Coordinates of C-alpha atoms in Angstrom, one line a residue:
Chain O
X985 CA -6.3 -3.4 -25.5
X986 CA -7.4 -1.9 -22.2
X987 CA -4.4 -2.6 -20.1
X988 CA -1.0 -2.9 -21.8
X989 CA 2.5 -3.6 -20.5
X990 CA 5.3 -2.8 -22.8
X991 CA 8.9 -4.1 -22.2
X992 CA 8.6 -3.9 -18.5
X993 CA 11.7 -4.7 -16.5
X994 CA 11.9 -4.8 -12.7
X995 CA 14.7 -5.9 -10.3
X996 CA 14.7 -6.4 -6.6
X997 CA 18.4 -6.3 -5.9
X998 CA 19.9 -9.0 -8.1
X999 CA 16.6 -10.7 -8.5
X1000 CA 14.9 -10.1 -11.9
X1001 CA 11.2 -10.1 -11.1
X1002 CA 10.1 -8.9 -14.6
X1003 CA 12.1 -9.6 -17.7
X1004 CA 10.9 -7.7 -20.7
X1005 CA 7.2 -8.3 -20.0
X1006 CA 4.9 -7.3 -22.8
X1007 CA 1.3 -8.2 -22.6
X1008 CA -2.2 -6.8 -23.4
X1009 CA -5.5 -7.3 -21.7
X1010 CA -8.9 -6.7 -23.3
X1011 CA -11.6 -4.7 -21.6
X1012 CA -14.2 -6.6 -19.6
X1013 CA -12.1 -9.8 -19.4
X1014 CA -11.3 -11.8 -16.3
X1015 CA -7.6 -12.6 -16.5
X1016 CA -5.6 -15.1 -14.5
X1017 CA -1.9 -14.4 -14.0
X1018 CA -0.6 -17.9 -13.4
X1019 CA 2.8 -19.1 -12.4
X1020 CA 4.9 -20.7 -9.7
X1021 CA 5.9 -18.6 -6.7
X1022 CA 8.7 -16.3 -7.5
X1023 CA 7.7 -16.1 -11.2
X1024 CA 6.9 -12.4 -11.0
X1025 CA 3.2 -12.5 -11.2
X1026 CA 2.5 -10.5 -8.1
X1027 CA 5.1 -8.0 -9.2
X1028 CA 3.2 -7.4 -12.4
X1029 CA 0.0 -6.9 -10.5
X1030 CA 1.6 -4.5 -8.0
X1031 CA 3.2 -2.5 -10.8
X1032 CA -0.2 -2.1 -12.6
X1033 CA -1.6 -1.0 -9.2
X1034 CA 1.2 1.5 -8.7
X1035 CA 2.5 -0.2 -5.5
X1036 CA 5.8 -0.8 -7.3
X1037 CA 7.5 1.1 -10.1
X1038 CA 9.0 -0.7 -13.1
X1039 CA 12.7 0.0 -13.8
X1040 CA 11.9 0.5 -17.4
X1041 CA 9.0 0.0 -19.8
X1042 CA 5.5 1.5 -20.1
X1043 CA 2.2 0.7 -18.3
X1044 CA -0.8 1.8 -20.3
X1045 CA -4.4 1.8 -19.1
X1046 CA -7.1 2.9 -21.4
X1047 CA -4.6 4.4 -23.9
X1048 CA -2.8 6.5 -21.3
X1049 CA 0.7 5.9 -20.0
X1050 CA 0.2 5.8 -16.2
X1051 CA 3.8 5.1 -15.0
X1052 CA 3.8 8.5 -13.3
X1053 CA 0.2 8.5 -12.1
X1054 CA 0.1 7.8 -8.4
X1055 CA -1.6 4.6 -7.3
X1056 CA -4.6 6.4 -5.8
X1057 CA -5.3 8.2 -9.1
X1058 CA -5.3 5.1 -11.3
X1059 CA -8.9 4.1 -10.7
X1060 CA -7.9 0.6 -9.6
X1061 CA -9.5 -1.6 -7.0
X1062 CA -7.1 -4.0 -5.3
X1063 CA -7.9 -7.0 -3.2
X1064 CA -4.9 -8.1 -1.2
X1065 CA -3.9 -11.7 -0.6
X1066 CA -4.6 -11.4 3.2
X1067 CA -7.4 -8.9 2.3
X1068 CA -5.8 -6.2 4.4
X1069 CA -9.1 -5.3 6.0
X1070 CA -8.8 -2.4 8.4
X1071 CA -9.0 -4.4 11.6
X1072 CA -10.0 -1.5 13.8
X1073 CA -12.9 -0.5 11.6
X1074 CA -16.3 -2.1 11.1
X1075 CA -17.4 -3.7 7.9
X1076 CA -19.3 -0.5 7.1
X1077 CA -16.3 1.7 7.7
X1078 CA -14.0 -0.6 5.7
X1079 CA -16.2 -0.4 2.6
X1080 CA -16.8 3.3 3.2
X1081 CA -13.2 4.2 3.6
X1082 CA -12.3 5.0 0.0
X1083 CA -15.5 7.0 -0.4
X1084 CA -14.9 9.0 2.7
X1085 CA -11.3 9.8 1.5
X1086 CA -12.9 10.9 -1.8
X1087 CA -15.1 13.3 0.3
X1088 CA -18.4 11.9 -1.0
X1089 CA -21.5 13.1 0.8
X1090 CA -22.6 11.0 3.8
X1091 CA -25.9 9.9 2.4
X1092 CA -24.3 8.8 -0.9
X1093 CA -21.7 6.8 1.0
X1094 CA -24.3 5.1 3.1
X1095 CA -26.4 4.2 0.0
X1096 CA -23.3 2.9 -1.9
X1097 CA -22.1 0.8 1.0
X1098 CA -25.4 -0.8 1.6
X1099 CA -25.8 -1.5 -2.1
X1100 CA -22.4 -3.2 -2.2
X1101 CA -22.9 -5.2 1.0
X1102 CA -26.2 -6.4 -0.5
X1103 CA -24.4 -7.3 -3.7
X1104 CA -21.9 -9.5 -1.8
X1105 CA -24.5 -10.9 0.4
X1106 CA -23.3 -9.4 3.7
X1107 CA -26.3 -7.1 4.5
X1108 CA -26.8 -7.0 8.3
X1109 CA -23.1 -7.4 9.1
X1110 CA -22.3 -3.7 8.8
X1111 CA -21.3 -3.4 12.5
X1112 CA -19.1 -6.4 12.7
X1113 CA -15.3 -6.1 12.9
X1114 CA -13.1 -8.2 10.5
X1115 CA -12.1 -10.5 13.3
X1116 CA -15.7 -11.4 13.8
X1117 CA -16.1 -12.7 10.2
X1118 CA -15.2 -16.0 8.5
X1119 CA -12.6 -16.2 5.8
X1120 CA -15.1 -16.2 3.0
X1121 CA -17.0 -13.2 4.5
X1122 CA -13.7 -11.3 4.8
X1123 CA -13.0 -11.9 1.2
X1124 CA -16.4 -10.5 0.3
X1125 CA -15.8 -7.4 2.4
X1126 CA -12.4 -6.9 0.7
X1127 CA -14.1 -7.3 -2.7
X1128 CA -16.9 -4.8 -1.8
X1129 CA -14.3 -2.4 -0.5
X1130 CA -12.2 -2.6 -3.7
X1131 CA -15.4 -2.0 -5.8
X1132 CA -16.7 0.9 -3.7
X1133 CA -15.1 3.7 -5.6
X1134 CA -16.3 2.2 -8.9
X1135 CA -12.9 1.2 -10.3
X1136 CA -12.3 0.6 -14.0
X1137 CA -9.9 -2.2 -13.2
X1138 CA -10.0 -4.7 -10.4
X1139 CA -6.8 -6.5 -9.3
X1140 CA -6.8 -9.5 -7.0
X1141 CA -3.7 -11.0 -5.4
X1142 CA -4.2 -14.7 -4.7
X1143 CA -7.8 -14.1 -3.8
X1144 CA -8.5 -17.6 -2.6
X1145 CA -5.2 -18.5 -0.9
X1146 CA -6.3 -17.8 2.6
X1147 CA -9.6 -19.8 2.5
X1148 CA -10.1 -23.4 3.3
X1149 CA -10.7 -25.8 0.4
X1150 CA -14.4 -26.3 0.6
X1151 CA -15.3 -22.6 0.8
X1152 CA -12.7 -21.8 -1.9
X1153 CA -14.6 -23.9 -4.4
X1154 CA -17.8 -21.9 -3.7
X1155 CA -16.0 -18.5 -3.8
X1156 CA -14.4 -19.2 -7.1
X1157 CA -17.7 -19.6 -8.9
X1158 CA -19.2 -16.7 -6.8
X1159 CA -16.4 -14.4 -7.8
X1160 CA -16.5 -15.4 -11.5
X1161 CA -20.2 -14.8 -11.6
X1162 CA -19.9 -11.5 -9.8
X1163 CA -17.2 -10.1 -12.0
X1164 CA -19.1 -11.2 -15.1
X1165 CA -22.2 -9.5 -13.8
X1166 CA -20.4 -6.2 -13.1
X1167 CA -18.3 -6.4 -16.3
X1168 CA -15.3 -4.9 -14.6
X1169 CA -11.9 -5.8 -16.2
X1170 CA -10.2 -7.9 -13.6
X1171 CA -6.8 -9.5 -13.2
X1172 CA -6.1 -12.1 -10.5
X1173 CA -2.9 -13.7 -9.5
X1174 CA -2.7 -17.4 -8.6
X1175 CA -0.3 -20.3 -8.4
X1176 CA -3.1 -22.8 -8.7
X1177 CA -3.6 -24.1 -12.2
X1178 CA -7.0 -25.5 -11.4
X1179 CA -8.1 -22.2 -10.1
X1180 CA -6.9 -20.3 -13.2
X1181 CA -8.5 -22.8 -15.6
X1182 CA -11.8 -22.7 -13.7
X1183 CA -12.1 -18.9 -13.1
X1184 CA -10.2 -17.1 -15.9
X1185 CA -11.4 -16.1 -19.3
X1186 CA -7.8 -15.9 -20.3
X1187 CA -4.6 -17.1 -18.7
X1188 CA -1.2 -15.4 -18.7
X1189 CA 1.5 -17.8 -17.7
X1190 CA 4.6 -16.3 -16.0
X1191 CA 7.9 -18.0 -15.3
X1192 CA 11.1 -16.5 -14.1
X1193 CA 10.0 -13.0 -14.7
X1194 CA 8.9 -13.7 -18.3
X1195 CA 5.5 -14.2 -19.9
X1196 CA 5.5 -17.8 -21.2
X1197 CA 2.1 -17.9 -22.9
X1198 CA -1.2 -16.1 -23.1
X1199 CA -4.4 -17.8 -24.1
X1200 CA -7.8 -19.2 -23.1
X1201 CA -7.6 -21.9 -20.5
X1202 CA -8.3 -24.5 -23.1
X1203 CA -5.5 -23.2 -25.3
X1204 CA -2.8 -23.0 -22.7
X1205 CA -3.8 -26.4 -21.3
X1206 CA -4.0 -28.4 -24.5
X1207 CA -1.7 -26.5 -26.8
X1208 CA 1.3 -25.4 -24.8
X1209 CA 3.8 -23.4 -26.8
X1210 CA 6.7 -23.5 -24.4
X1211 CA 8.5 -26.2 -22.5
X1212 CA 7.5 -24.6 -19.2
X1213 CA 3.8 -24.4 -20.0
X1214 CA 3.8 -28.0 -21.2
X1215 CA 5.2 -29.2 -17.9
X1216 CA 3.3 -26.8 -15.6
X1217 CA -0.2 -28.1 -16.2
X1218 CA -1.7 -31.5 -15.3
X1219 CA 0.3 -33.9 -13.4
X1220 CA 3.0 -34.6 -15.9
X1221 CA 5.5 -37.4 -16.0
X1222 CA 8.7 -36.0 -17.5
X1223 CA 11.5 -38.1 -18.9
X1224 CA 14.5 -37.7 -21.2
X1225 CA 14.6 -40.4 -23.8
X1226 CA 11.4 -41.4 -25.5
X1227 CA 12.9 -43.4 -28.3
X1228 CA 11.8 -46.6 -26.8
X1229 CA 8.2 -45.6 -27.3
X1230 CA 8.0 -46.9 -30.9
X1231 CA 4.9 -45.2 -32.1
X1232 CA 6.1 -41.6 -31.9
X1233 CA 8.1 -39.5 -34.4
X1234 CA 11.7 -38.8 -33.3
X1235 CA 12.4 -35.1 -33.2
X1236 CA 15.9 -33.7 -33.4
X1237 CA 17.4 -32.1 -30.3
X1238 CA 14.5 -33.4 -28.2
X1239 CA 15.2 -32.7 -24.5
X1240 CA 12.2 -33.9 -22.5
X1241 CA 9.1 -35.9 -23.2
X1242 CA 6.1 -34.9 -21.1
X1243 CA 3.2 -37.3 -20.6
X1244 CA 0.0 -36.2 -18.7
X1245 CA -2.2 -38.8 -17.0
X1246 CA -5.0 -38.2 -19.4
X1247 CA -2.7 -39.2 -22.3
X1248 CA -2.2 -42.7 -20.9
X1249 CA -4.6 -45.6 -21.1
X1250 CA -3.8 -48.5 -18.9
X1251 CA -5.7 -51.8 -19.6
X1252 CA -5.5 -55.2 -18.1
X1253 CA -4.2 -58.0 -20.3
X1254 CA -7.7 -59.4 -20.7
X1255 CA -9.5 -56.1 -21.3
X1256 CA -10.6 -55.0 -24.8
X1257 CA -8.3 -52.3 -26.1
X1258 CA -8.6 -50.8 -29.5
X1259 CA -4.9 -50.2 -30.0
X1260 CA -3.7 -53.3 -28.2
X1261 CA -1.1 -54.1 -30.9
X1262 CA 0.7 -50.8 -30.4
X1263 CA 0.4 -50.7 -26.6
X1264 CA 3.5 -51.0 -24.5
X1265 CA 4.2 -53.4 -21.7
X1266 CA 4.0 -52.0 -18.3
X1267 CA 4.2 -53.0 -14.6
X1268 CA 2.0 -51.4 -12.0
X1269 CA 4.1 -50.1 -9.1
X1270 CA 1.6 -48.1 -7.1
X1271 CA -2.2 -48.0 -6.9
X1272 CA -3.7 -45.0 -5.0
X1273 CA -7.2 -44.1 -4.1
X1274 CA -8.0 -40.6 -5.2
X1275 CA -11.8 -40.1 -4.6
X1276 CA -12.6 -39.5 -8.2
X1277 CA -11.0 -42.8 -9.1
X1278 CA -7.8 -44.7 -9.0
X1279 CA -4.4 -43.3 -9.7
X1280 CA -1.7 -45.7 -11.0
X1281 CA 2.0 -45.5 -11.4
X1282 CA 3.2 -47.8 -14.1
X1283 CA 6.7 -48.5 -15.2
X1284 CA 7.0 -48.6 -19.0
X1285 CA 10.3 -48.9 -20.8
X1286 CA 12.0 -47.8 -17.6
X1287 CA 9.9 -44.7 -17.2
X1288 CA 7.4 -44.2 -14.4
X1289 CA 4.1 -42.8 -15.8
X1290 CA 1.0 -41.6 -13.9
X1291 CA -2.4 -42.8 -15.2
X1292 CA -5.9 -42.9 -14.0
X1293 CA -8.8 -45.4 -14.0
X1294 CA -12.3 -45.2 -12.9
X1295 CA -13.9 -47.4 -10.3
X1296 CA -16.1 -49.0 -13.0
X1297 CA -13.1 -50.6 -14.6
X1298 CA -11.8 -54.0 -13.3
X1299 CA -9.4 -53.7 -10.4
X1300 CA -5.7 -53.5 -11.0
X1301 CA -3.1 -54.7 -8.4
X1302 CA 0.4 -53.7 -7.7
X1303 CA 2.9 -55.8 -9.6
X1304 CA 0.4 -56.6 -12.3
X1305 CA 1.6 -56.6 -16.0
X1306 CA -0.6 -54.3 -18.0
X1307 CA -1.0 -52.8 -21.5
X1308 CA -0.1 -49.1 -21.7
X1309 CA -1.2 -47.1 -24.6
X1310 CA 0.0 -43.5 -24.9
X1311 CA -2.2 -41.3 -27.0
X1312 CA 0.1 -38.3 -27.2
X1313 CA 3.0 -36.6 -25.6
X1314 CA 4.7 -33.2 -25.6
X1315 CA 8.3 -33.1 -26.6
X1316 CA 10.4 -30.1 -25.7
X1317 CA 13.3 -28.7 -27.8
X1318 CA 15.0 -25.9 -25.9
X1319 CA 12.2 -23.5 -25.0
X1320 CA 9.5 -24.8 -27.3
X1321 CA 7.1 -27.7 -26.9
X1322 CA 5.6 -29.8 -29.7
X1323 CA 2.7 -32.1 -29.5
X1324 CA 3.3 -35.6 -30.9
X1325 CA 0.5 -38.0 -31.5
X1326 CA 0.8 -41.8 -31.4
X1327 CA 1.1 -42.8 -35.0
X1328 CA -1.4 -45.7 -34.5
X1329 CA -4.2 -43.1 -34.1
X1330 CA -3.7 -42.1 -37.8
X1331 CA -3.6 -45.7 -39.1
X1332 CA -6.6 -47.8 -39.8
X1333 CA -7.3 -50.1 -37.0
X1334 CA -7.1 -53.8 -38.0
X1335 CA -9.2 -55.9 -35.7
X1336 CA -8.0 -59.4 -35.8
Chain L
X743 CA -5.9 -19.8 29.5
X744 CA -3.1 -21.0 31.7
X745 CA -5.4 -23.3 33.5
X746 CA -6.3 -24.9 30.2
X747 CA -2.8 -25.5 29.1
X748 CA -1.8 -26.7 32.5
X749 CA -4.5 -29.3 32.7
X750 CA -3.7 -30.3 29.2
X751 CA -0.1 -31.1 30.0
X752 CA 1.0 -34.5 30.8
X753 CA 2.1 -35.1 34.4
X754 CA 5.7 -35.8 33.2
X755 CA 6.0 -32.4 31.7
X756 CA 4.6 -30.7 34.8
X757 CA 7.1 -32.4 37.1
X758 CA 6.3 -33.8 40.5
X759 CA 4.6 -31.9 43.3
X760 CA 7.9 -31.5 45.1
X761 CA 9.4 -29.7 42.1
X762 CA 6.4 -27.6 41.7
X763 CA 6.2 -26.4 45.3
X764 CA 9.9 -25.8 45.7
X765 CA 10.0 -23.7 42.5
X766 CA 7.0 -21.7 43.6
X767 CA 8.6 -21.4 47.1
X768 CA 11.9 -20.2 45.8
X769 CA 10.3 -17.6 43.6
X770 CA 8.1 -16.3 46.4
X771 CA 11.0 -16.2 48.9
X772 CA 13.2 -14.4 46.4
X773 CA 10.6 -11.8 45.6
X774 CA 10.0 -11.3 49.3
X775 CA 13.7 -10.9 50.2
X776 CA 14.7 -8.8 47.2
X777 CA 11.6 -6.6 46.6
X778 CA 9.0 -6.7 49.4
X779 CA 11.3 -6.5 52.3
X780 CA 13.3 -3.5 51.0
X781 CA 10.0 -1.7 50.2
X782 CA 8.7 -2.2 53.7
X783 CA 12.0 -1.0 55.1
X784 CA 11.8 2.2 53.1
X785 CA 8.2 2.9 54.2
X786 CA 8.8 2.0 57.9
X787 CA 12.1 4.0 58.1
X788 CA 10.3 6.9 56.5
X789 CA 7.7 7.0 59.2
X790 CA 10.0 6.0 62.0
X791 CA 9.7 9.3 63.8
X792 CA 6.1 9.9 63.1
X793 CA 4.1 11.5 60.3
X794 CA 5.1 15.1 61.3
X795 CA 8.7 14.5 60.6
X796 CA 7.8 12.7 57.4
X797 CA 5.6 15.5 56.1
X798 CA 8.2 18.0 57.0
X799 CA 10.9 16.2 55.0
X800 CA 8.6 15.8 52.0
X801 CA 7.4 19.4 52.1
X802 CA 11.0 20.6 52.3
X803 CA 11.7 23.3 49.7
X804 CA 14.6 21.3 48.2
X805 CA 12.5 18.2 48.1
X806 CA 9.7 19.9 46.2
X807 CA 12.2 21.4 43.8
X808 CA 13.7 18.0 43.3
X809 CA 10.3 16.5 42.6
X810 CA 9.5 19.2 40.1
X811 CA 12.9 18.8 38.3
X812 CA 12.4 15.0 38.1
X813 CA 8.9 15.5 36.6
X814 CA 10.3 18.1 34.2
X815 CA 13.2 15.9 33.1
X816 CA 10.8 12.9 32.7
X817 CA 8.3 14.9 30.8
X818 CA 10.9 16.1 28.2
X819 CA 12.5 12.7 28.0
X820 CA 9.1 11.0 27.3
X821 CA 8.0 13.7 24.9
X822 CA 11.2 13.6 22.8
X823 CA 11.6 9.9 22.9
X824 CA 8.0 9.5 21.8
X825 CA 8.7 11.4 18.7
X826 CA 12.0 9.7 18.1
X827 CA 10.6 6.3 19.0
X828 CA 7.7 6.6 16.6
X829 CA 10.1 7.8 13.8
X830 CA 12.6 5.0 14.4
X831 CA 10.1 2.2 14.8
X832 CA 8.2 3.4 11.7
X833 CA 11.3 3.6 9.5
X834 CA 12.7 0.3 10.8
X835 CA 9.6 -1.6 10.0
X836 CA 8.1 0.1 7.0
X837 CA 11.1 1.1 4.9
X838 CA 14.1 -0.6 3.4
X839 CA 17.3 1.4 3.5
X840 CA 21.0 1.1 3.9
X841 CA 22.2 1.0 7.5
X842 CA 18.9 -0.3 8.8
X843 CA 20.5 -3.0 10.8
X844 CA 23.0 -0.6 12.3
X845 CA 20.2 1.7 13.3
X846 CA 18.3 -1.1 14.9
X847 CA 21.4 -2.2 16.9
X848 CA 22.3 1.3 17.9
X849 CA 18.9 2.0 19.3
X850 CA 19.6 -0.6 22.0
X851 CA 23.0 0.9 22.9
X852 CA 21.7 2.9 25.9
X853 CA 20.4 -0.3 27.6
X854 CA 23.8 -2.0 27.3
X855 CA 26.0 1.0 28.1
X856 CA 26.5 1.9 31.8
X857 CA 24.6 5.1 32.7
X858 CA 27.8 6.6 34.1
X859 CA 29.3 6.5 30.7
X860 CA 26.2 8.2 29.3
X861 CA 26.8 11.0 31.8
X862 CA 30.5 11.2 31.0
X863 CA 29.7 11.4 27.2
X864 CA 27.6 14.5 27.7
X865 CA 30.1 16.0 30.2
X866 CA 32.9 15.6 27.7
X867 CA 30.8 16.7 24.8
X868 CA 29.4 19.9 26.3
X869 CA 31.8 20.5 29.3
X870 CA 34.7 22.9 29.7
X871 CA 37.2 20.6 27.9
X872 CA 35.0 20.4 24.8
X873 CA 35.9 22.3 21.7
X874 CA 32.3 23.5 21.4
X875 CA 32.2 24.8 24.9
X876 CA 33.2 28.4 23.9
X877 CA 30.5 28.4 21.3
X878 CA 27.9 27.4 23.9
X879 CA 29.2 30.0 26.3
X880 CA 29.0 32.7 23.6
X881 CA 25.4 31.7 22.9
X882 CA 24.7 31.7 26.7
X883 CA 23.6 28.0 26.6
X884 CA 24.3 26.0 29.8
X885 CA 24.1 22.3 29.4
X886 CA 26.5 20.7 31.9
X887 CA 25.6 21.2 35.6
X888 CA 22.2 22.6 34.4
X889 CA 18.7 21.3 33.6
X890 CA 19.4 20.8 29.8
X891 CA 22.2 18.4 30.7
X892 CA 19.9 16.4 33.0
X893 CA 17.2 16.2 30.3
X894 CA 19.8 15.1 27.7
X895 CA 21.1 12.4 30.0
X896 CA 17.6 11.2 30.8
X897 CA 16.7 11.1 27.1
X898 CA 19.9 9.0 26.4
X899 CA 19.1 6.5 29.1
X900 CA 15.4 6.1 28.1
X901 CA 16.1 6.2 24.4
X902 CA 15.0 2.7 23.3
X903 CA 11.9 2.1 25.5
X904 CA 9.2 3.4 23.2
X905 CA 10.7 2.2 19.8
X906 CA 11.4 -1.3 21.3
X907 CA 7.7 -1.6 22.2
X908 CA 6.5 -0.4 18.8
X909 CA 8.8 -2.4 16.5
X910 CA 7.4 -5.9 17.1
X911 CA 3.8 -4.7 16.8
X912 CA 4.4 -2.7 13.7
X913 CA 6.3 -5.7 12.3
X914 CA 3.5 -8.1 12.9
X915 CA 1.0 -5.7 11.2
X916 CA 2.9 -5.6 7.9
X917 CA 2.2 -2.9 5.3
X918 CA -0.9 -4.3 3.6
X919 CA -3.4 -2.2 5.4
X920 CA -1.5 1.0 4.8
X921 CA -1.1 0.1 1.2
X922 CA -4.8 -0.6 0.9
X923 CA -5.5 2.8 2.4
X924 CA -3.0 4.6 0.2
X925 CA -4.5 2.9 -2.9
X926 CA -7.8 4.5 -1.9
X927 CA -6.2 7.9 -1.9
X928 CA -5.5 8.3 1.9
X929 CA -2.6 10.6 2.7
X930 CA 0.2 9.9 5.2
X931 CA -1.3 11.4 8.3
X932 CA -4.8 10.0 7.6
X933 CA -3.2 6.6 7.2
X934 CA -1.3 7.0 10.5
X935 CA -4.4 8.2 12.4
X936 CA -7.0 5.8 11.1
X937 CA -4.9 2.7 10.4
X938 CA -1.6 2.5 12.2
X939 CA -2.2 4.3 15.4
X940 CA -5.3 2.3 16.5
X941 CA -3.1 -0.8 16.1
X942 CA -0.1 0.4 18.1
X943 CA -2.0 2.4 20.7
X944 CA -1.5 0.0 23.6
X945 CA 2.0 -0.9 22.9
X946 CA 2.7 2.8 22.6
X947 CA 1.2 3.7 25.9
X948 CA 3.0 0.8 27.5
X949 CA 6.3 2.2 26.1
X950 CA 5.5 5.6 27.4
X951 CA 4.9 4.3 30.9
X952 CA 8.1 2.3 30.9
X953 CA 10.0 5.3 29.6
X954 CA 8.5 7.5 32.3
X955 CA 9.4 5.0 35.0
X956 CA 13.0 4.7 33.9
X957 CA 13.3 8.5 33.5
X958 CA 12.1 9.2 37.1
X959 CA 14.5 6.7 38.6
X960 CA 17.6 7.5 36.6
X961 CA 20.6 8.1 38.9
X962 CA 23.9 7.3 37.3
X963 CA 23.9 9.4 34.1
X964 CA 22.2 12.3 35.8
X965 CA 24.5 12.2 38.8
X966 CA 27.6 12.8 36.6
X967 CA 26.2 15.7 34.6
X968 CA 24.0 17.5 37.2
X969 CA 26.7 18.8 39.6
X970 CA 24.4 18.2 42.5
X971 CA 23.3 21.8 43.0
X972 CA 20.6 21.7 45.6
X973 CA 17.4 23.3 44.5
X974 CA 18.8 23.7 41.0
X975 CA 20.0 20.5 39.4
X976 CA 19.0 17.9 42.1
X977 CA 16.6 15.3 40.9
X978 CA 14.8 13.0 43.4
X979 CA 17.2 10.1 43.3
X980 CA 20.1 12.5 43.7
X981 CA 18.4 14.2 46.6
X982 CA 18.0 10.9 48.3
X983 CA 21.7 10.3 48.0
X984 CA 22.6 13.7 49.4
X985 CA 20.3 13.3 52.4
X986 CA 21.6 9.9 53.0
X987 CA 25.3 11.0 52.8
X988 CA 24.5 13.7 55.3
X989 CA 23.2 11.0 57.8
X990 CA 19.6 12.5 57.5
X991 CA 18.1 9.0 57.4
X992 CA 14.5 9.8 58.0
X993 CA 14.3 12.5 55.3
X994 CA 16.3 10.3 52.9
X995 CA 13.8 7.5 53.4
X996 CA 10.9 9.9 53.2
X997 CA 12.0 11.2 49.8
X998 CA 12.7 7.6 48.7
X999 CA 9.2 6.7 49.6
X1000 CA 7.9 9.3 47.1
X1001 CA 9.9 7.5 44.4
X1002 CA 8.5 4.2 45.6
X1003 CA 5.0 5.5 45.4
X1004 CA 5.6 6.9 41.9
X1005 CA 6.9 3.4 40.9
X1006 CA 3.8 1.7 42.3
X1007 CA 1.6 4.2 40.5
X1008 CA 3.3 3.4 37.2
X1009 CA 3.1 -0.3 37.9
X1010 CA -0.7 0.0 38.3
X1011 CA -0.9 2.1 35.1
X1012 CA 1.1 -0.5 33.3
X1013 CA -1.1 -3.4 34.5
X1014 CA -4.2 -1.5 33.4
X1015 CA -2.7 -0.8 30.0
X1016 CA -1.6 -4.3 29.5
X1017 CA -5.0 -5.6 30.5
X1018 CA -6.9 -3.3 28.2
X1019 CA -4.4 -4.0 25.4
X1020 CA -4.9 -7.7 25.7
X1021 CA -8.7 -7.3 25.6
X1022 CA -8.4 -5.6 22.2

């Protein structure tokens, strides 16, 4: 493990920002720290950077405990949420700042800055001030500035939050490609599940100061271990009692059932549906256009479920009675989540 | 800018022509009666008996000493409040500590308290009745009825001007840029010089100008603690009062006109600073 946190605790007044956080990060990986606001993800990042000190616990980078190493000596590049570019300095001076502080020779600084600006595609903008740049360009400058002193670890706090949606999409793949190319171990904080899934090699999910789950995007999405993780991803419909859904095993002490839109198949009465006999009766309450297709809200056994259909499929109207087949659902018991499959999937299908 | 917003406003929100012209009229009339007219009176009264009498009054020994003392007191007040103002504004915006709110409130105290009280405070703290008076006397330090007392009173009165200008600017800046610089290994003074100061420069100069203006014009607090010793502890405003009480109207107005000119100078400086600051 390249970066390790061991039993980290941190309070801000009465607020517990980190609650016995223990997690390890492999060298060269791009890690997404994902959680709702107030879940302690930024605190973890700032403690690794040395901008905050943990109340207790150890922070280890490359085998050395660095709790008492000042932030500037940790060899970390940090990209702030609002980029924190020095607004009274040009792009060149922004990127060169760390190198000047380190008293590098002038020609070396010049070479390195030009190399970095070339890398992030901002050659020719050396003399601009941050206020004369677009949001995406600012982020690239912040990225170049953080990389200038050749850090072993790059930390990014909500790197895409300040950018409008269209450019954000572009920058996500740009950043991912760039970090892969450089091979620098990176951790970024985000509250956006899509962003984490799309960009990260590995996701660390935080909630109320604790680490909920660590794993690849596929793992945390499709195999959530905790109640929180199960309900955090997708666009879940959560309800208490699932005993009316006949085709699912009943677990003891079940608290909530969680059904994601992709677990639900809605078909018109006259459409072909493989599992028609085990489908539930539902009534459509809402039909919304979503660009990628149609989003439906269907009332089944008193529960409102969200489902999706493509434009190719026959139109469904509000108030229509439909067949609703649920492939699987997560059921939570206390803190844990269990995946239940519709029993019909295991049975041989009898076509009548 | 204002033209854009005005033309963008609906007629209802602008009000009728009658309302507009009467509001502008009232403002102009008020400014004329309360500001322009008195200023003209000061200047005309000063030159009533010709330029010779004016220059004689201005070149008077006591007047020159009063000017120098006023400049001296203002200089010290500005210098000391600059240091204090930077410290206070910095700690109030960049640190979290107990008593922060109390400090923020106390800084404003000199603006709300009558200057006479400020004078009395120092008179009672350092004067003959004070328990520390014998100590001061032993050390041969004179504060009351002497220049140090005047400087102290001026500092008190102009206390909040610089910090109050800096606090909002520092607050809006946040701590990100400083943190970024610190992460790259920059030390405290480098951070201040390269990151913080360029940001607060204009607000800071503006505060200095306001502080200087207030310091030069201070009457109440200084009056109580100075003892009105001509040529020794007489500042310009006090000198004007003495001349006036002695029915020397032309010299009184002549000296007053110096204060007016200083005020106008400062006003010009202020506008230039504001203009440049806004361009940034």
